[in-house]
Amino acid sequence: MEKKAYLQQRTGTRQLAVVGMLSSICIILGMTGYGFIPLPTAKATIMHIPVVIGAILEGPVVGMMIGLIFGLFSIFQNMTAPNILSFAFLNPLVSVVPRVLIGVTAYYAYHLIKTENQMIRIGAGAAVGALTNTIGVLGMLYILYAAEFAKARGINPETVLKVVYGIATVNGIPEAIISVIITVPIVMAIKKARRA
């Protein structure tokens, strides 16, 4: 009984340490600008990757906690360095909820894939987590702020869905690919180190 309690306490401590470490990485990526990779047509974010890694390694609750920190930091960024869309990102439904959901979708994508190949399972979790971020944020932006988005971007309100879909495609696919490329070796290395 004492051994079980000790193991539970040790696991809880490790999970809190993982939340703290990966949340810090998320914030550093955002503050330094390293969380954005310039592409020919857009900037791909990698700030969701710590959320995905935490979820795959430690479970959905850990992933959700890191996602919460990511989302709250997004609000903070839009308060301190506003841009034309900051009005939307100050709403937690746009900036926090999709980021919390990354932890859930990445974890279950990883666990529901029925294969022994760890790289495929991790890759699936990474891709689904990245797409959750892109689709969740842009979807909420469209649902809640379509008219304001059109006004801020200076576009016809009737074309908002096409524009949002275009952004999701141009950003979402590269972000998913980059997420897989970065997440798979990191998670594989951590899993190997834990077995050693």
Coordinates of N, CA and C in Angstrom, one line a residue:
M1 N 0.8 -1.2 0.0 CA 0.0 0.0 0.0 C 0.9 1.3 0.0
E2 N 1.9 1.3 0.9 CA 2.8 2.4 0.9 C 3.5 2.6 -0.4
K3 N 3.9 1.5 -1.0 CA 4.7 1.5 -2.3 C 3.8 2.2 -3.4
K4 N 2.5 1.8 -3.4 CA 1.5 2.3 -4.4 C 1.4 3.8 -4.2
A5 N 1.2 4.3 -2.9 CA 1.1 5.7 -2.6 C 2.3 6.4 -3.0
Y6 N 3.5 5.8 -2.8 CA 4.8 6.5 -3.2 C 4.9 6.6 -4.7
L7 N 4.5 5.6 -5.4 CA 4.5 5.6 -6.9 C 3.6 6.7 -7.4
Q8 N 2.4 6.8 -6.8 CA 1.4 7.8 -7.3 C 1.9 9.2 -7.0
Q9 N 2.5 9.4 -5.8 CA 3.1 10.7 -5.5 C 4.2 11.1 -6.5
R10 N 5.1 10.1 -6.8 CA 6.2 10.3 -7.7 C 5.7 10.6 -9.1
T11 N 4.7 9.9 -9.5 CA 4.1 10.2 -10.8 C 3.5 11.6 -10.9
G12 N 2.8 12.0 -9.8 CA 2.2 13.3 -9.8 C 3.2 14.4 -9.8
T13 N 4.3 14.2 -9.1 CA 5.4 15.2 -9.1 C 6.1 15.3 -10.4
R14 N 6.3 14.1 -11.1 CA 6.9 14.1 -12.4 C 6.0 14.9 -13.4
Q15 N 4.6 14.6 -13.3 CA 3.7 15.3 -14.2 C 3.7 16.8 -14.0
L16 N 3.8 17.2 -12.8 CA 3.8 18.7 -12.5 C 5.1 19.3 -13.1
A17 N 6.2 18.5 -12.9 CA 7.5 19.0 -13.5 C 7.4 19.1 -15.0
V18 N 6.8 18.1 -15.6 CA 6.6 18.1 -17.1 C 5.7 19.3 -17.5
V19 N 4.6 19.6 -16.8 CA 3.8 20.7 -17.1 C 4.6 22.0 -17.0
G20 N 5.4 22.2 -15.9 CA 6.2 23.4 -15.7 C 7.2 23.6 -16.8
M21 N 7.9 22.5 -17.1 CA 9.0 22.6 -18.1 C 8.4 22.9 -19.5
L22 N 7.4 22.1 -20.0 CA 6.9 22.3 -21.3 C 6.1 23.6 -21.5
S23 N 5.5 24.0 -20.4 CA 4.8 25.4 -20.4 C 5.8 26.5 -20.6
S24 N 7.0 26.3 -19.9 CA 8.0 27.3 -20.0 C 8.6 27.4 -21.4
I25 N 8.8 26.2 -22.0 CA 9.2 26.1 -23.4 C 8.3 26.9 -24.3
C26 N 7.0 26.6 -24.1 CA 5.9 27.3 -24.9 C 6.0 28.8 -24.8
I27 N 6.2 29.3 -23.6 CA 6.3 30.7 -23.3 C 7.5 31.3 -24.0
I28 N 8.7 30.6 -23.8 CA 9.9 31.1 -24.4 C 9.8 31.1 -25.9
L29 N 9.2 30.1 -26.5 CA 9.0 30.1 -28.0 C 8.2 31.3 -28.4
G30 N 7.2 31.7 -27.6 CA 6.3 32.8 -28.0 C 7.0 34.2 -27.8
M31 N 7.8 34.3 -26.7 CA 8.4 35.6 -26.3 C 9.6 35.9 -27.2
T32 N 10.3 34.8 -27.6 CA 11.5 35.1 -28.4 C 11.2 35.1 -29.9
G33 N 10.0 34.6 -30.3 CA 9.7 34.6 -31.8 C 10.2 33.3 -32.4
Y34 N 10.9 32.4 -31.6 CA 11.3 31.1 -32.2 C 10.1 30.2 -32.4
G35 N 9.0 30.5 -31.8 CA 7.8 29.7 -32.0 C 7.1 29.8 -33.3
F36 N 7.7 30.6 -34.2 CA 7.1 30.8 -35.5 C 8.2 30.6 -36.6
I37 N 7.9 29.7 -37.5 CA 8.8 29.4 -38.6 C 8.4 30.1 -39.9
P38 N 9.2 31.0 -40.4 CA 8.7 31.7 -41.6 C 8.7 30.8 -42.8
L39 N 7.6 30.8 -43.5 CA 7.4 30.0 -44.8 C 7.2 31.0 -45.9
P40 N 7.3 30.6 -47.2 CA 7.1 31.5 -48.3 C 5.8 32.3 -48.2
T41 N 4.7 31.7 -47.7 CA 3.4 32.3 -47.8 C 2.9 32.7 -46.4
A42 N 3.5 32.2 -45.3 CA 2.9 32.5 -44.0 C 4.0 32.1 -42.9
K43 N 3.5 32.3 -41.7 CA 4.4 31.8 -40.5 C 3.7 30.6 -39.9
A44 N 4.5 29.5 -39.8 CA 3.9 28.3 -39.2 C 4.3 28.4 -37.7
T45 N 3.4 28.1 -36.8 CA 3.7 28.1 -35.4 C 4.1 26.7 -34.9
I46 N 5.0 26.6 -34.0 CA 5.3 25.4 -33.4 C 5.0 25.4 -31.9
M47 N 4.3 26.4 -31.4 CA 4.0 26.6 -30.0 C 3.1 25.5 -29.4
H48 N 2.4 24.8 -30.3 CA 1.5 23.7 -29.8 C 2.3 22.4 -29.5
I49 N 3.6 22.4 -30.0 CA 4.3 21.1 -29.9 C 4.6 20.7 -28.5
P50 N 4.9 21.6 -27.5 CA 5.0 21.2 -26.1 C 3.7 20.6 -25.6
V51 N 2.6 21.1 -26.0 CA 1.3 20.5 -25.6 C 1.2 19.1 -26.1
V52 N 1.5 18.9 -27.3 CA 1.4 17.5 -27.9 C 2.3 16.6 -27.2
I53 N 3.6 17.0 -27.0 CA 4.5 16.1 -26.3 C 4.1 15.8 -24.9
G54 N 3.6 16.7 -24.2 CA 3.1 16.5 -22.8 C 1.9 15.5 -22.8
A55 N 1.0 15.7 -23.7 CA -0.2 14.8 -23.8 C 0.2 13.4 -24.1
I56 N 1.1 13.2 -25.1 CA 1.5 11.8 -25.5 C 2.3 11.1 -24.4
L57 N 3.2 11.9 -23.7 CA 4.0 11.3 -22.7 C 3.3 11.1 -21.4
E58 N 2.5 12.0 -21.0 CA 1.9 12.0 -19.6 C 0.4 12.0 -19.5
G59 N -0.3 12.0 -20.7 CA -1.8 11.9 -20.6 C -2.5 13.2 -20.9
P60 N -3.8 13.1 -21.2 CA -4.6 14.3 -21.6 C -4.6 15.4 -20.6
V61 N -4.6 15.1 -19.3 CA -4.7 16.1 -18.3 C -3.5 17.0 -18.3
V62 N -2.3 16.4 -18.4 CA -1.1 17.1 -18.5 C -1.1 18.0 -19.8
G63 N -1.5 17.4 -20.9 CA -1.6 18.1 -22.2 C -2.5 19.3 -22.0
M64 N -3.7 19.1 -21.4 CA -4.7 20.2 -21.2 C -4.1 21.3 -20.4
M65 N -3.3 21.0 -19.3 CA -2.7 22.0 -18.5 C -1.7 22.8 -19.2
I66 N -0.9 22.2 -20.1 CA 0.1 22.9 -20.9 C -0.6 23.8 -21.9
G67 N -1.7 23.2 -22.5 CA -2.5 23.9 -23.4 C -3.2 25.2 -22.8
L68 N -3.6 25.0 -21.5 CA -4.2 26.2 -20.8 C -3.1 27.3 -20.7
I69 N -1.9 26.9 -20.3 CA -0.8 27.9 -20.2 C -0.6 28.6 -21.6
F70 N -0.5 27.8 -22.6 CA -0.4 28.3 -24.0 C -1.4 29.3 -24.3
G71 N -2.7 28.9 -24.0 CA -3.8 29.8 -24.3 C -3.8 31.1 -23.5
L72 N -3.5 31.0 -22.2 CA -3.4 32.2 -21.4 C -2.3 33.1 -21.8
F73 N -1.2 32.5 -22.2 CA 0.0 33.3 -22.7 C -0.4 34.0 -24.0
S74 N -1.3 33.4 -24.8 CA -1.8 34.0 -26.1 C -2.6 35.2 -25.8
I75 N -3.4 35.2 -24.7 CA -4.2 36.3 -24.3 C -3.2 37.4 -23.8
F76 N -2.2 37.0 -23.0 CA -1.2 38.0 -22.5 C -0.5 38.7 -23.7
Q77 N -0.1 37.9 -24.7 CA 0.6 38.5 -25.8 C -0.2 39.5 -26.6
N78 N -1.5 39.2 -26.7 CA -2.4 40.0 -27.5 C -2.8 41.3 -26.7
M79 N -2.6 41.2 -25.4 CA -2.8 42.4 -24.5 C -1.6 43.3 -24.6
T80 N -0.4 42.7 -24.6 CA 0.8 43.5 -24.5 C 1.3 43.9 -25.8
A81 N 1.0 43.2 -26.9 CA 1.5 43.5 -28.2 C 0.4 43.3 -29.2
P82 N -0.7 44.2 -29.1 CA -1.8 44.0 -30.0 C -1.6 44.1 -31.5
N83 N -2.4 43.3 -32.2 CA -2.4 43.4 -33.7 C -3.8 43.5 -34.2
I84 N -4.1 43.5 -35.4 CA -5.4 43.7 -36.0 C -6.4 42.7 -35.5
L85 N -6.0 41.5 -35.1 CA -6.9 40.5 -34.7 C -6.9 40.2 -33.2
S86 N -6.3 41.1 -32.4 CA -6.2 40.9 -31.0 C -7.5 40.9 -30.3
F87 N -8.5 41.6 -30.9 CA -9.8 41.7 -30.2 C -10.4 40.3 -30.1
A88 N -10.1 39.4 -31.1 CA -10.6 38.0 -31.1 C -9.8 37.2 -30.1
F89 N -8.5 37.3 -30.1 CA -7.7 36.5 -29.2 C -7.7 36.8 -27.7
L90 N -8.4 37.9 -27.4 CA -8.6 38.2 -26.0 C -9.8 37.4 -25.5
N91 N -10.5 36.8 -26.3 CA -11.6 35.9 -26.0 C -11.1 34.5 -25.7
P92 N -11.3 34.0 -24.5 CA -10.7 32.6 -24.2 C -11.3 31.5 -25.1
L93 N -12.5 31.7 -25.7 CA -13.1 30.7 -26.6 C -12.2 30.6 -27.8
V94 N -11.5 31.6 -28.2 CA -10.6 31.6 -29.4 C -9.2 31.2 -29.0
S95 N -8.7 31.8 -28.0 CA -7.3 31.6 -27.6 C -7.0 30.5 -26.6
V96 N -7.9 30.1 -25.8 CA -7.7 29.1 -24.8 C -8.3 27.8 -25.1
V97 N -9.6 27.7 -25.3 CA -10.3 26.4 -25.5 C -9.6 25.5 -26.6
P98 N -9.3 26.1 -27.8 CA -8.7 25.2 -28.8 C -7.4 24.6 -28.3
R99 N -6.6 25.5 -27.5 CA -5.3 25.0 -27.1 C -5.4 24.0 -26.0
V100 N -6.4 24.1 -25.2 CA -6.7 23.0 -24.1 C -7.0 21.7 -24.8
L101 N -7.8 21.8 -25.9 CA -8.3 20.6 -26.6 C -7.1 19.9 -27.4
I102 N -6.0 20.6 -27.6 CA -4.9 20.0 -28.3 C -4.4 18.7 -27.5
G103 N -4.4 18.9 -26.1 CA -4.0 17.8 -25.3 C -4.8 16.6 -25.3
V104 N -6.2 16.9 -25.5 CA -7.1 15.7 -25.6 C -7.0 15.0 -26.9
T105 N -7.0 15.8 -28.0 CA -7.0 15.2 -29.3 C -5.7 14.5 -29.7
A106 N -4.6 15.1 -29.2 CA -3.3 14.5 -29.5 C -3.1 13.2 -28.7
Y107 N -3.6 13.2 -27.5 CA -3.5 12.0 -26.7 C -4.3 10.8 -27.3
Y108 N -5.6 11.1 -27.6 CA -6.4 10.0 -28.1 C -6.1 9.6 -29.5
A109 N -5.6 10.5 -30.3 CA -5.1 10.1 -31.7 C -3.9 9.1 -31.5
Y110 N -3.0 9.4 -30.6 CA -1.9 8.5 -30.3 C -2.4 7.2 -29.8
H111 N -3.3 7.2 -28.9 CA -3.7 5.9 -28.2 C -4.7 5.1 -29.0
L112 N -5.5 5.7 -29.9 CA -6.5 5.0 -30.7 C -6.0 4.4 -32.0
I113 N -4.8 4.8 -32.4 CA -4.2 4.2 -33.6 C -3.7 2.8 -33.2
K114 N -4.2 1.8 -33.9 CA -3.9 0.4 -33.6 C -2.8 -0.1 -34.4
T115 N -1.6 0.2 -34.0 CA -0.4 -0.3 -34.6 C 0.7 -0.4 -33.5
E116 N 1.6 -1.2 -33.7 CA 2.8 -1.4 -32.8 C 3.8 -0.3 -33.2
N117 N 3.8 0.3 -34.3 CA 4.8 1.3 -34.8 C 4.6 2.6 -34.0
Q118 N 5.5 2.8 -33.1 CA 5.4 4.0 -32.2 C 5.5 5.3 -33.0
M119 N 6.4 5.3 -34.1 CA 6.5 6.5 -34.9 C 5.2 6.9 -35.6
I120 N 4.5 6.0 -36.1 CA 3.2 6.3 -36.7 C 2.2 6.8 -35.7
R121 N 2.2 6.2 -34.5 CA 1.3 6.6 -33.4 C 1.6 8.1 -33.0
I122 N 2.9 8.3 -32.7 CA 3.3 9.6 -32.3 C 3.0 10.7 -33.4
G123 N 3.4 10.3 -34.6 CA 3.1 11.2 -35.8 C 1.6 11.5 -35.9
A124 N 0.8 10.5 -35.7 CA -0.7 10.8 -35.8 C -1.1 11.8 -34.7
G125 N -0.6 11.6 -33.4 CA -0.9 12.5 -32.3 C -0.4 13.9 -32.6
A126 N 0.8 14.0 -33.2 CA 1.4 15.3 -33.5 C 0.6 16.0 -34.6
A127 N 0.2 15.3 -35.6 CA -0.6 15.9 -36.7 C -2.0 16.3 -36.2
V128 N -2.6 15.5 -35.5 CA -4.0 15.8 -35.0 C -3.9 17.0 -34.0
G129 N -2.9 17.0 -33.2 CA -2.8 18.1 -32.2 C -2.6 19.4 -33.0
A130 N -1.7 19.4 -34.0 CA -1.5 20.7 -34.8 C -2.7 21.1 -35.5
L131 N -3.5 20.2 -36.1 CA -4.7 20.5 -36.8 C -5.8 21.0 -35.8
T132 N -5.8 20.5 -34.6 CA -6.7 20.9 -33.6 C -6.5 22.4 -33.3
N133 N -5.2 22.8 -33.2 CA -4.9 24.2 -32.9 C -5.4 25.1 -34.1
T134 N -5.0 24.7 -35.3 CA -5.4 25.5 -36.5 C -6.9 25.6 -36.7
I135 N -7.5 24.4 -36.7 CA -9.0 24.4 -37.0 C -9.8 25.0 -35.8
G136 N -9.3 24.7 -34.6 CA -10.0 25.2 -33.4 C -10.0 26.8 -33.4
V137 N -8.8 27.3 -33.5 CA -8.6 28.8 -33.4 C -9.4 29.5 -34.6
L138 N -9.1 29.0 -35.8 CA -9.7 29.7 -36.9 C -11.2 29.5 -37.0
G139 N -11.7 28.3 -36.5 CA -13.1 28.0 -36.5 C -13.8 28.9 -35.5
M140 N -13.3 29.0 -34.3 CA -13.9 29.9 -33.3 C -13.8 31.4 -33.8
L141 N -12.7 31.7 -34.5 CA -12.6 33.1 -35.0 C -13.7 33.4 -36.0
Y142 N -14.0 32.4 -36.9 CA -15.0 32.5 -37.9 C -16.4 32.6 -37.2
I143 N -16.7 31.6 -36.3 CA -18.0 31.5 -35.7 C -18.3 32.8 -34.9
L144 N -17.4 33.3 -34.2 CA -17.7 34.4 -33.2 C -17.4 35.8 -33.8
Y145 N -16.5 35.9 -34.8 CA -16.0 37.2 -35.2 C -15.9 37.3 -36.8
A146 N -16.8 36.7 -37.5 CA -16.7 36.7 -39.0 C -16.7 38.2 -39.5
A147 N -17.7 38.9 -39.0 CA -17.9 40.3 -39.5 C -16.7 41.2 -39.1
E148 N -16.3 41.1 -37.8 CA -15.2 41.9 -37.4 C -13.9 41.5 -38.1
F149 N -13.7 40.2 -38.4 CA -12.5 39.7 -39.1 C -12.5 40.3 -40.5
A150 N -13.6 40.4 -41.2 CA -13.7 41.0 -42.5 C -13.3 42.4 -42.5
K151 N -13.8 43.1 -41.5 CA -13.5 44.6 -41.3 C -12.1 44.8 -41.0
A152 N -11.5 44.0 -40.1 CA -10.1 44.1 -39.8 C -9.2 43.8 -40.9
R153 N -9.5 42.8 -41.7 CA -8.7 42.5 -42.9 C -9.0 43.3 -44.2
G154 N -10.1 44.0 -44.1 CA -10.5 44.8 -45.2 C -11.0 44.0 -46.4
I155 N -11.8 43.0 -46.1 CA -12.3 42.1 -47.1 C -13.8 42.0 -47.1
N156 N -14.4 41.5 -48.2 CA -15.9 41.4 -48.3 C -16.3 40.4 -47.2
P157 N -17.3 40.7 -46.4 CA -17.8 39.7 -45.4 C -18.3 38.4 -46.0
E158 N -18.7 38.4 -47.3 CA -19.1 37.1 -47.9 C -18.0 36.2 -48.2
T159 N -16.7 36.7 -48.2 CA -15.6 35.9 -48.5 C -14.8 35.4 -47.3
V160 N -15.3 35.7 -46.1 CA -14.6 35.4 -44.9 C -14.3 33.9 -44.8
L161 N -15.3 33.1 -45.1 CA -15.1 31.6 -45.0 C -14.0 31.1 -45.9
K162 N -14.0 31.7 -47.1 CA -12.9 31.3 -48.1 C -11.5 31.7 -47.6
V163 N -11.5 32.9 -47.0 CA -10.2 33.4 -46.5 C -9.7 32.6 -45.3
V164 N -10.6 32.3 -44.4 CA -10.3 31.5 -43.2 C -9.9 30.1 -43.7
Y165 N -10.6 29.5 -44.6 CA -10.2 28.2 -45.2 C -8.9 28.2 -45.8
G166 N -8.6 29.3 -46.5 CA -7.3 29.5 -47.2 C -6.1 29.5 -46.1
I167 N -6.4 30.3 -45.1 CA -5.4 30.4 -44.0 C -5.2 29.1 -43.3
A168 N -6.3 28.4 -43.1 CA -6.2 27.0 -42.4 C -5.4 26.1 -43.3
T169 N -5.6 26.1 -44.6 CA -4.8 25.2 -45.5 C -3.3 25.6 -45.6
V170 N -3.1 26.9 -45.8 CA -1.7 27.4 -46.0 C -0.9 27.2 -44.7
N171 N -1.5 27.5 -43.5 CA -0.8 27.3 -42.3 C -0.9 25.9 -41.7
G172 N -2.1 25.3 -41.8 CA -2.4 24.1 -41.1 C -1.6 22.9 -41.6
I173 N -1.5 22.7 -42.9 CA -0.7 21.6 -43.4 C 0.8 21.7 -43.1
P174 N 1.4 22.8 -43.3 CA 2.9 22.9 -42.9 C 3.1 22.7 -41.4
E175 N 2.1 23.3 -40.6 CA 2.3 23.1 -39.1 C 2.1 21.7 -38.7
A176 N 1.2 20.9 -39.4 CA 1.1 19.5 -39.0 C 2.3 18.7 -39.4
I177 N 2.9 19.0 -40.6 CA 4.1 18.3 -41.0 C 5.3 18.7 -40.1
I178 N 5.5 19.9 -39.8 CA 6.5 20.4 -38.9 C 6.4 19.7 -37.5
S179 N 5.1 19.7 -37.0 CA 4.8 19.1 -35.7 C 5.2 17.6 -35.7
V180 N 5.0 16.9 -36.8 CA 5.4 15.5 -36.8 C 6.9 15.3 -36.8
I181 N 7.5 16.2 -37.7 CA 9.0 16.1 -37.8 C 9.7 16.4 -36.5
I182 N 9.2 17.3 -35.7 CA 9.8 17.7 -34.5 C 9.4 16.7 -33.3
T183 N 8.1 16.4 -33.2 CA 7.6 15.6 -32.1 C 8.1 14.2 -32.1
V184 N 8.1 13.5 -33.3 CA 8.4 12.1 -33.3 C 9.8 11.8 -32.7
P185 N 10.9 12.4 -33.1 CA 12.2 12.1 -32.5 C 12.3 12.4 -31.1
I186 N 11.7 13.6 -30.7 CA 11.7 14.0 -29.2 C 11.0 12.9 -28.4
V187 N 9.8 12.6 -28.7 CA 9.1 11.6 -27.9 C 9.7 10.2 -27.9
M188 N 10.2 9.8 -29.1 CA 10.9 8.5 -29.2 C 12.2 8.5 -28.3
A189 N 12.9 9.6 -28.3 CA 14.1 9.7 -27.4 C 13.8 9.7 -25.9
I190 N 12.7 10.4 -25.6 CA 12.3 10.4 -24.1 C 11.8 9.0 -23.7
K191 N 11.1 8.3 -24.6 CA 10.6 7.0 -24.3 C 11.7 6.0 -24.1
K192 N 12.7 6.2 -25.0 CA 13.9 5.3 -25.0 C 14.7 5.5 -23.7
A193 N 14.9 6.8 -23.3 CA 15.6 7.1 -22.1 C 14.9 6.6 -20.8
R194 N 13.5 6.6 -20.8 CA 12.8 6.1 -19.7 C 12.9 4.6 -19.5
R195 N 13.1 3.9 -20.7 CA 13.2 2.5 -20.6 C 14.6 2.1 -20.2
A196 N 15.6 2.9 -20.4 CA 17.0 2.6 -20.1 C 17.2 2.5 -18.6

